[in-house]
mmCIF file of C-alpha atoms in Angstrom:
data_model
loop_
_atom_site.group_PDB
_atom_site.id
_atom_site.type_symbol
_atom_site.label_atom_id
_atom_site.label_comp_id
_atom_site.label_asym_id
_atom_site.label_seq_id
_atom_site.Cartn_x
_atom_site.Cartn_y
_atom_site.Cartn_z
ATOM 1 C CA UNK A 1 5.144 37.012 -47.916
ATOM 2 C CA UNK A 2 5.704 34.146 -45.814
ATOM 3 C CA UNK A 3 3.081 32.666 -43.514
ATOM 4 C CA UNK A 4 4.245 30.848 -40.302
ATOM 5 C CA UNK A 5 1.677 28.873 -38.680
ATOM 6 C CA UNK A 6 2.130 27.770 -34.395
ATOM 7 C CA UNK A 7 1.027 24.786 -33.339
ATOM 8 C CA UNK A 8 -0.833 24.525 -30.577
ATOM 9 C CA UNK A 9 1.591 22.480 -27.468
ATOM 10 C CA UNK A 10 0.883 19.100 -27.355
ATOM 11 C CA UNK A 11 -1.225 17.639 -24.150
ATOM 12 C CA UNK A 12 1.219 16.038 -22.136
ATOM 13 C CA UNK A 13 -0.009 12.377 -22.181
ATOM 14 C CA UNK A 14 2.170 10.453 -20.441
ATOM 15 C CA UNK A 15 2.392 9.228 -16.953
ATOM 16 C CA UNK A 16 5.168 8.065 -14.641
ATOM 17 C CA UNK A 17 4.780 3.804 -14.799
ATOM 18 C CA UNK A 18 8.140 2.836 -12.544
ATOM 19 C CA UNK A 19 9.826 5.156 -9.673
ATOM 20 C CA UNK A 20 11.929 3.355 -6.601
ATOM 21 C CA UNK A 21 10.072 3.797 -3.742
ATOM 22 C CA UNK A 22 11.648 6.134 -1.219
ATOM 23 C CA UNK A 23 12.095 3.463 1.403
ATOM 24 C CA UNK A 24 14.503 1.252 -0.871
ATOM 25 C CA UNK A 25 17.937 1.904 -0.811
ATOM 26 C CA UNK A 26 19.545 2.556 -4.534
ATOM 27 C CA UNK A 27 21.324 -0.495 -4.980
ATOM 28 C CA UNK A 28 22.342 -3.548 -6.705
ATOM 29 C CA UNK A 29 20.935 -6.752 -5.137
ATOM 30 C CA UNK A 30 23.403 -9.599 -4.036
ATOM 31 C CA UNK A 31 20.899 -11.947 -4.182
ATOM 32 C CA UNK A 32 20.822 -14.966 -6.692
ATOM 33 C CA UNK A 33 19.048 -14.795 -9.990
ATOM 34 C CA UNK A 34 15.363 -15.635 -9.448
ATOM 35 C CA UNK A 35 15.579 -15.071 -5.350
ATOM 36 C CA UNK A 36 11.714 -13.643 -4.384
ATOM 37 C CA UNK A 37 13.420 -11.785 -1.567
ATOM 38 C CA UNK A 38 14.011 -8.403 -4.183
ATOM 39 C CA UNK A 39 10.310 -8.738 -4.771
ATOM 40 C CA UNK A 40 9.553 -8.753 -1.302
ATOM 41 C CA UNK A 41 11.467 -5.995 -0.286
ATOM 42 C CA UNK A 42 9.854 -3.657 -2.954
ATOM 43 C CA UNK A 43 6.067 -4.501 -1.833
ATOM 44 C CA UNK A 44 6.832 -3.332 2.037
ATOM 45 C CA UNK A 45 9.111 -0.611 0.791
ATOM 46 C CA UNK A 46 6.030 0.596 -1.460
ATOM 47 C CA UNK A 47 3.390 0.236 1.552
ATOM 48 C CA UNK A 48 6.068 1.776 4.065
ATOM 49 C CA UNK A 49 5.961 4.599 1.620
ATOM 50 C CA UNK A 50 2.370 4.974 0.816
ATOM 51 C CA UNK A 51 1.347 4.382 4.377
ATOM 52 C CA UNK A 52 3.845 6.688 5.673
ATOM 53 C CA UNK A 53 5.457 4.620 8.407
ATOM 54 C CA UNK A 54 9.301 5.099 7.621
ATOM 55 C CA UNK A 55 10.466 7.299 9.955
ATOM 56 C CA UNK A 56 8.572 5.370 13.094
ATOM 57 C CA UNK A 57 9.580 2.068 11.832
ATOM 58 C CA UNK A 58 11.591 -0.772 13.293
ATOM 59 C CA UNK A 59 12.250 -3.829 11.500
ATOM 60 C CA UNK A 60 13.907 -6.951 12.812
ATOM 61 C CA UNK A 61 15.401 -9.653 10.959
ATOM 62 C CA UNK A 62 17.290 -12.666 11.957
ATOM 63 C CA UNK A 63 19.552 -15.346 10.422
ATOM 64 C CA UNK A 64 19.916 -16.491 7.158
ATOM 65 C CA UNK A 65 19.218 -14.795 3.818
ATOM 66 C CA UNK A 66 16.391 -12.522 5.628
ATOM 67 C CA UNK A 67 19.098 -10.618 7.335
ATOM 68 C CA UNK A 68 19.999 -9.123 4.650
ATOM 69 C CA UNK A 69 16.874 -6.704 4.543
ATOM 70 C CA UNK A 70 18.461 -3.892 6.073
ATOM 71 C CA UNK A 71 20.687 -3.776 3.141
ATOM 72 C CA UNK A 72 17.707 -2.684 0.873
ATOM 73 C CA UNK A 73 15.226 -1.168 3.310
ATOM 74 C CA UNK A 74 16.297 1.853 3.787
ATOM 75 C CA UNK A 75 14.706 2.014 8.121
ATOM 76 C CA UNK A 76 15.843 1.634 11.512
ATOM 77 C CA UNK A 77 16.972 -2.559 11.834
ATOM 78 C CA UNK A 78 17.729 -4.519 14.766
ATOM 79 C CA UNK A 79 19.208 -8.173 13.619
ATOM 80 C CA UNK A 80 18.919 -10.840 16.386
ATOM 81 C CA UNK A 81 19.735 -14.054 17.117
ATOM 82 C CA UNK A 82 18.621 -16.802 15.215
ATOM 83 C CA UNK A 83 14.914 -17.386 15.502
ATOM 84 C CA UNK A 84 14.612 -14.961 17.749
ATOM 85 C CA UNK A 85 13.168 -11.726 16.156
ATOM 86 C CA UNK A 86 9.894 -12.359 17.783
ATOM 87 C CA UNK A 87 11.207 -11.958 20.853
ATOM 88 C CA UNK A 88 13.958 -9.076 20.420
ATOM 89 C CA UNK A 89 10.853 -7.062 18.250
ATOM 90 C CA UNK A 90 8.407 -7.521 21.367
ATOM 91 C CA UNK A 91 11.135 -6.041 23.803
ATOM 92 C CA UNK A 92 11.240 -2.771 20.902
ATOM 93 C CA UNK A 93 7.414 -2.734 21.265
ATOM 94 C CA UNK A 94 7.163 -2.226 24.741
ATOM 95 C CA UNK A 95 10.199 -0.256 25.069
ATOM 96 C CA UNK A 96 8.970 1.806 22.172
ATOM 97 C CA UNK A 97 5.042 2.018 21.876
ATOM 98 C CA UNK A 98 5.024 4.425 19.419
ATOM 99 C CA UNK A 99 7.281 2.683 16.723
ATOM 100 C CA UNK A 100 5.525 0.407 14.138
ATOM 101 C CA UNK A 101 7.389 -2.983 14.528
ATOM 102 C CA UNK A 102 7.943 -5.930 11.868
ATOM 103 C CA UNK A 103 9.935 -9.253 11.537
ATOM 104 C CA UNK A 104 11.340 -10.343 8.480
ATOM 105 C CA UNK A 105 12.171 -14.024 8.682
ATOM 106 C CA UNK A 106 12.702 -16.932 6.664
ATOM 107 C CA UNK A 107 11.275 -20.529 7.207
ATOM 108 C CA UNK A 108 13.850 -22.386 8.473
ATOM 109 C CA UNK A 109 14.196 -19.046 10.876
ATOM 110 C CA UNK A 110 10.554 -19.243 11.930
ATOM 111 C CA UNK A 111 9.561 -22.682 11.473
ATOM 112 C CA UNK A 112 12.632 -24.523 12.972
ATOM 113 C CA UNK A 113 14.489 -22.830 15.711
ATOM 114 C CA UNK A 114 12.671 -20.229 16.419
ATOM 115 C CA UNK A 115 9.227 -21.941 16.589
ATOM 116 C CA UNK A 116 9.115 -20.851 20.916
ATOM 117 C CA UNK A 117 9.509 -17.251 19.925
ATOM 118 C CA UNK A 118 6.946 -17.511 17.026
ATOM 119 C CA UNK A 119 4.532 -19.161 18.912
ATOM 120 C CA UNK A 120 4.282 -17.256 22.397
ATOM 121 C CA UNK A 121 4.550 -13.775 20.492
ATOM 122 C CA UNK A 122 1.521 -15.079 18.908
ATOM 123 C CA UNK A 123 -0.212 -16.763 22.017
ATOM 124 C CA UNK A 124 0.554 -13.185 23.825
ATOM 125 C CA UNK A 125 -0.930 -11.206 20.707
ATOM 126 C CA UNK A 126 2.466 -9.107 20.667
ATOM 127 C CA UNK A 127 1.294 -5.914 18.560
ATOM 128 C CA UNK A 128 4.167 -6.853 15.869
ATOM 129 C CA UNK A 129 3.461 -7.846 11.619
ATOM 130 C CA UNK A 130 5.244 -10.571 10.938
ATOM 131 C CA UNK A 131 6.803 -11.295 7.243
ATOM 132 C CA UNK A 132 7.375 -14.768 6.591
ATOM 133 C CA UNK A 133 9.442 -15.858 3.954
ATOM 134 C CA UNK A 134 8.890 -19.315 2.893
ATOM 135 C CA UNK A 135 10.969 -20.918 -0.016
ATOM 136 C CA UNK A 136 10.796 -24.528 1.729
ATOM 137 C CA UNK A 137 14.698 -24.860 1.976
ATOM 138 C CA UNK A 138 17.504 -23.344 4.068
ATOM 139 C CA UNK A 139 19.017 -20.919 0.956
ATOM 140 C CA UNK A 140 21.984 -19.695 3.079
ATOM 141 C CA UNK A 141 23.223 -22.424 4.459
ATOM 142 C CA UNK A 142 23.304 -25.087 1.464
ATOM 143 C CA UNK A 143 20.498 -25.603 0.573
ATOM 144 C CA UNK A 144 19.109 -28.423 3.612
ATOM 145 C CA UNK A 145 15.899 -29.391 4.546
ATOM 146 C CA UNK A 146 13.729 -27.241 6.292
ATOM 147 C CA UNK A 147 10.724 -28.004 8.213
ATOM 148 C CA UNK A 148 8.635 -26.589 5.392
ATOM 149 C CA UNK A 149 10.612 -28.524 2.601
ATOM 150 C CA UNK A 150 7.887 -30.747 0.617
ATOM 151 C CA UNK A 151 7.338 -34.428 0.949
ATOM 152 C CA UNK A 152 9.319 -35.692 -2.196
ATOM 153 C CA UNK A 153 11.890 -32.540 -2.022
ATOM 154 C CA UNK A 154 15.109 -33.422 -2.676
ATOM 155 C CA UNK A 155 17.937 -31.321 -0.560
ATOM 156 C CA UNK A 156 21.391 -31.395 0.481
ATOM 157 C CA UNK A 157 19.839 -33.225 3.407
ATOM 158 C CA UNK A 158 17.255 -35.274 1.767
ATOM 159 C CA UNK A 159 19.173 -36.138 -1.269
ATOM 160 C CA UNK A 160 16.519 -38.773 -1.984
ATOM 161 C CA UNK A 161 13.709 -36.674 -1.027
ATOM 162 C CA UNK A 162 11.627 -35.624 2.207
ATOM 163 C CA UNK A 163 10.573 -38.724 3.338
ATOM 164 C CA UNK A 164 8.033 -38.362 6.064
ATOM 165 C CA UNK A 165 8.639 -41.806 7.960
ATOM 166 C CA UNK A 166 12.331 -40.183 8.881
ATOM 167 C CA UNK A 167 11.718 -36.190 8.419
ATOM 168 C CA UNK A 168 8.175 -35.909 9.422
ATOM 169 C CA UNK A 169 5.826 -33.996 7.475
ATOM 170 C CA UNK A 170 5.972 -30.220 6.109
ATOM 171 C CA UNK A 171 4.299 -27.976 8.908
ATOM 172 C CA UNK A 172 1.624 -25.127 7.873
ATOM 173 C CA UNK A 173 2.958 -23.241 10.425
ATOM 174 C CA UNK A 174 0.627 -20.044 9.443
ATOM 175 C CA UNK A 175 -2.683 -22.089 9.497
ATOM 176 C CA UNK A 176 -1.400 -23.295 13.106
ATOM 177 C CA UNK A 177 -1.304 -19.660 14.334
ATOM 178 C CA UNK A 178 -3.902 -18.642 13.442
ATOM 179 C CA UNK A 179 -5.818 -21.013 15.796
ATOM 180 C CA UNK A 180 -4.589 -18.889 18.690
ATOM 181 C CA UNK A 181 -7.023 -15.638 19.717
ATOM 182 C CA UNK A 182 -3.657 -13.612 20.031
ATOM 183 C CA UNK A 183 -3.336 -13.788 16.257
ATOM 184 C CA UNK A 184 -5.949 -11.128 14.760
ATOM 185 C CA UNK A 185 -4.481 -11.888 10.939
ATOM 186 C CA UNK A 186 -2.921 -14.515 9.152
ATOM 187 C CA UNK A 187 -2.526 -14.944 5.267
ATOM 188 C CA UNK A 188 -0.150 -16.612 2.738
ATOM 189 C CA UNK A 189 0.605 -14.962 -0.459
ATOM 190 C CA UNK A 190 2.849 -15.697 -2.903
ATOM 191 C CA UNK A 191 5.220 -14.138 -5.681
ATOM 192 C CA UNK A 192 5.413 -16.264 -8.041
ATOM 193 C CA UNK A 193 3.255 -13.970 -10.817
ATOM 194 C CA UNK A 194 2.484 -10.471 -10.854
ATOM 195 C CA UNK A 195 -1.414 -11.369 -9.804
ATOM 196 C CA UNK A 196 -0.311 -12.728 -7.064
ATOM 197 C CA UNK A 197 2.282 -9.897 -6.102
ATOM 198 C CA UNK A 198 -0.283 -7.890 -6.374
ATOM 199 C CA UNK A 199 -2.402 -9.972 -3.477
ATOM 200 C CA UNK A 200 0.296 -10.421 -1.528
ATOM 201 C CA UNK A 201 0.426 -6.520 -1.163
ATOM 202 C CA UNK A 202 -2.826 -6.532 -0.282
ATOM 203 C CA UNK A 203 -2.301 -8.641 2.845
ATOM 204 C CA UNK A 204 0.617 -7.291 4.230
ATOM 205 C CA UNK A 205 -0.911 -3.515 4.239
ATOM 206 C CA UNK A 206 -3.723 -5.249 6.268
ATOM 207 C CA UNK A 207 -1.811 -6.377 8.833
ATOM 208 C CA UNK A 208 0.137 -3.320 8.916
ATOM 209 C CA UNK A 209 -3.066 -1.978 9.634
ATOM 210 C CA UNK A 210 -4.020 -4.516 12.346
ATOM 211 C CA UNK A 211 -1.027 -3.142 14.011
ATOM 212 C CA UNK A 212 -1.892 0.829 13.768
ATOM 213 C CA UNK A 213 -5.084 -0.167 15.012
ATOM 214 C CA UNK A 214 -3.919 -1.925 17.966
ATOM 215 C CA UNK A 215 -4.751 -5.631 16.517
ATOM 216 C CA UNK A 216 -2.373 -8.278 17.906
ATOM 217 C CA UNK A 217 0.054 -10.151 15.882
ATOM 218 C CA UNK A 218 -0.053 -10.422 12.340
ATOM 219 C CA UNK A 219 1.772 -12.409 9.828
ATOM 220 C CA UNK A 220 1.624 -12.936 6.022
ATOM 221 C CA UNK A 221 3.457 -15.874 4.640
ATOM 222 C CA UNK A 222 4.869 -15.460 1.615
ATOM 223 C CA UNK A 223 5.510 -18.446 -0.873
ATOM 224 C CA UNK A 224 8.961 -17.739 -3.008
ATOM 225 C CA UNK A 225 11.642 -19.283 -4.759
ATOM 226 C CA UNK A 226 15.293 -20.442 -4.263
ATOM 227 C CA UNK A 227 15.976 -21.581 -7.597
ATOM 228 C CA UNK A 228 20.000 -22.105 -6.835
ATOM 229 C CA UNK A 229 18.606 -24.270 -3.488
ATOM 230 C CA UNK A 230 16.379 -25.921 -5.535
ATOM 231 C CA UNK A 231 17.849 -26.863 -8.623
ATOM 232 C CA UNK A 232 15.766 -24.450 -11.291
ATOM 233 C CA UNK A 233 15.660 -22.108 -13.668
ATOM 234 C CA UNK A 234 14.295 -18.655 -12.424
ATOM 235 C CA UNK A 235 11.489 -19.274 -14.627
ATOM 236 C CA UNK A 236 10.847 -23.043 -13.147
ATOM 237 C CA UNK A 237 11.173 -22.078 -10.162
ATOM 238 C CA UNK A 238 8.243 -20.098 -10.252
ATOM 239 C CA UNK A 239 6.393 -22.452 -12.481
ATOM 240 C CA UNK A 240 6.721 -24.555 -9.569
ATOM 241 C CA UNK A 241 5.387 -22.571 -6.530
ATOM 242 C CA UNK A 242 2.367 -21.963 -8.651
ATOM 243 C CA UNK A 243 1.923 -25.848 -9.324
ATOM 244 C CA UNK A 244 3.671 -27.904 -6.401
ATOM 245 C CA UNK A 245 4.105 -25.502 -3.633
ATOM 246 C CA UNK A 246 0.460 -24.416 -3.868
ATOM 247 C CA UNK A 247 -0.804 -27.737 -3.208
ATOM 248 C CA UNK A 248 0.803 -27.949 -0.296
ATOM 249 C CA UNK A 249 0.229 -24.243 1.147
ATOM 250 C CA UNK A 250 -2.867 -22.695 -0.209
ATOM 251 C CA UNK A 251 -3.141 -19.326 -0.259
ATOM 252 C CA UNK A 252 -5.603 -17.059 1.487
ATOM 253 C CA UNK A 253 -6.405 -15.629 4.393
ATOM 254 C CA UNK A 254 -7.015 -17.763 7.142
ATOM 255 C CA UNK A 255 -8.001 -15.360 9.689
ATOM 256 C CA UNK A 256 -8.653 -12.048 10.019
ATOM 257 C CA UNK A 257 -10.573 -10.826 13.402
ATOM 258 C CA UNK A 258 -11.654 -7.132 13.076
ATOM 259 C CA UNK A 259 -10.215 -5.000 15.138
ATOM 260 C CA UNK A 260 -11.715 -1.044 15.730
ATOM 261 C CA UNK A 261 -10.274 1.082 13.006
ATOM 262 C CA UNK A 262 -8.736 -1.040 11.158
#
């Protein structure tokens, strides 16, 4: 006679390690290899889902590669003129109290032409989170010279280099902010390695918070890389945010005022 022996099932031991978060729209990126934006997008898509805000949020993004964050974030987007999502995401604000509001913007956005809207949000402690994307160049638009380009940086505009005698001198645009009481957080991250991904989520579900808690204006600055703009490798490219851009823009947070309940 024949004696079968059952094994006991084995303990299910493994655990789910990658899943897109709901708030990211299944598809393939268009941007170039190396581009920090995809990384970007993931981190607020992940917070947007853990913190439950899709279906009350609003983003706004405005010219350049930025604008192209309603392709991938799968929420409500208003695109405005350039420089100008400050402005267009206080009139949602007001007009919608309820809604949590963010810009998306790039540096030569921000920094350059829309410095007016930046600034009085800011000085008027709009209740908006602001995501700043800083790669120090303008990536759509050839690859020229923005006001956050590095002394030394060569560019289609600076072919020899930022030379601060002619182009003036690389503006911290985040630490200037957060001089002003209207601004109850300010930070710059970076995602140039998966440490600092990982702080860089940290800051931007603060000020998300600062907003739900009825903070004023918020903004994280994020350090990335435009390694077509600038002439790299992916790989160099974020060799050299962690050693060049670094020096220039440390990270950290430079303010953060406490607001009740947050």
């Amino acid at each position: 006679m024949t004696t079968t022996t059952r094994c006991a099932p084995a303990t299910e031991t493994r655990r789910r390690i990658y899943g897109r978060p709901e708030m990211l729209a299944d598809r393939s990126t268009h941007y170039c290899p190396g581009c920090g934006h995809g990384i970007i997008h993931r981190i607020v898509a992940e917070l947007l889902d853990e913190m439950a805000l899709g279906p009350r949020t609003i983003g706004v993004a405005s010219v350049g590669c930025s604008v192209f964050a309603y392709d991938y974030l799968d929420i409500d987007f208003v695109e405005s003129p350039h420089g100008r999502a400050p402005a267009v995401a206080t009139g949602v604000r007001r007009a919608r109290p309820d809604a949590f509001v963010f810009t998306y913007q790039g540096d030569g956005d921000l920094a350059a032409i829309g410095t007016a809207e930046i600034i009085h949000a800011a000085a008027r402690g709009e209740r908006i989170s602001v995501i700043f994307v800083n790669n120090g160049i303008y990536g759509m638009t050839g690859g020229q010279m923005a006001p956050t380009t590095l002394l030394g940086q060569r560019t289609t505009s600076s072919p020899t280099g930022r030379d601060a005698l002619i182009a003036g001198y690389p503006i911290p645009i985040t630490e200037m902010l957060a001089l002003l009481p209207g601004v109850s957080y300010a930070a710059r991250g970076s995602i140039a390695d998966p440490g600092a991904i990982g702080k860089t989520k940290a800051m931007l579900r603060r000020a998300f918070e600062i907003q739900l808690a009825g903070g004023g204006l918020s903004i994280v600055e994020v350090l990335s890389t435009c390694p077509v703009g600038w002439g790299m490798t992916a790989t160099e490219s974020m060799e050299h945010v962690t050693r060049d851009v670094v020096a220039t823009y440390p990270l950290g947070v430079f303010v953060d005022r406490r607001v009740a309940g947050a």
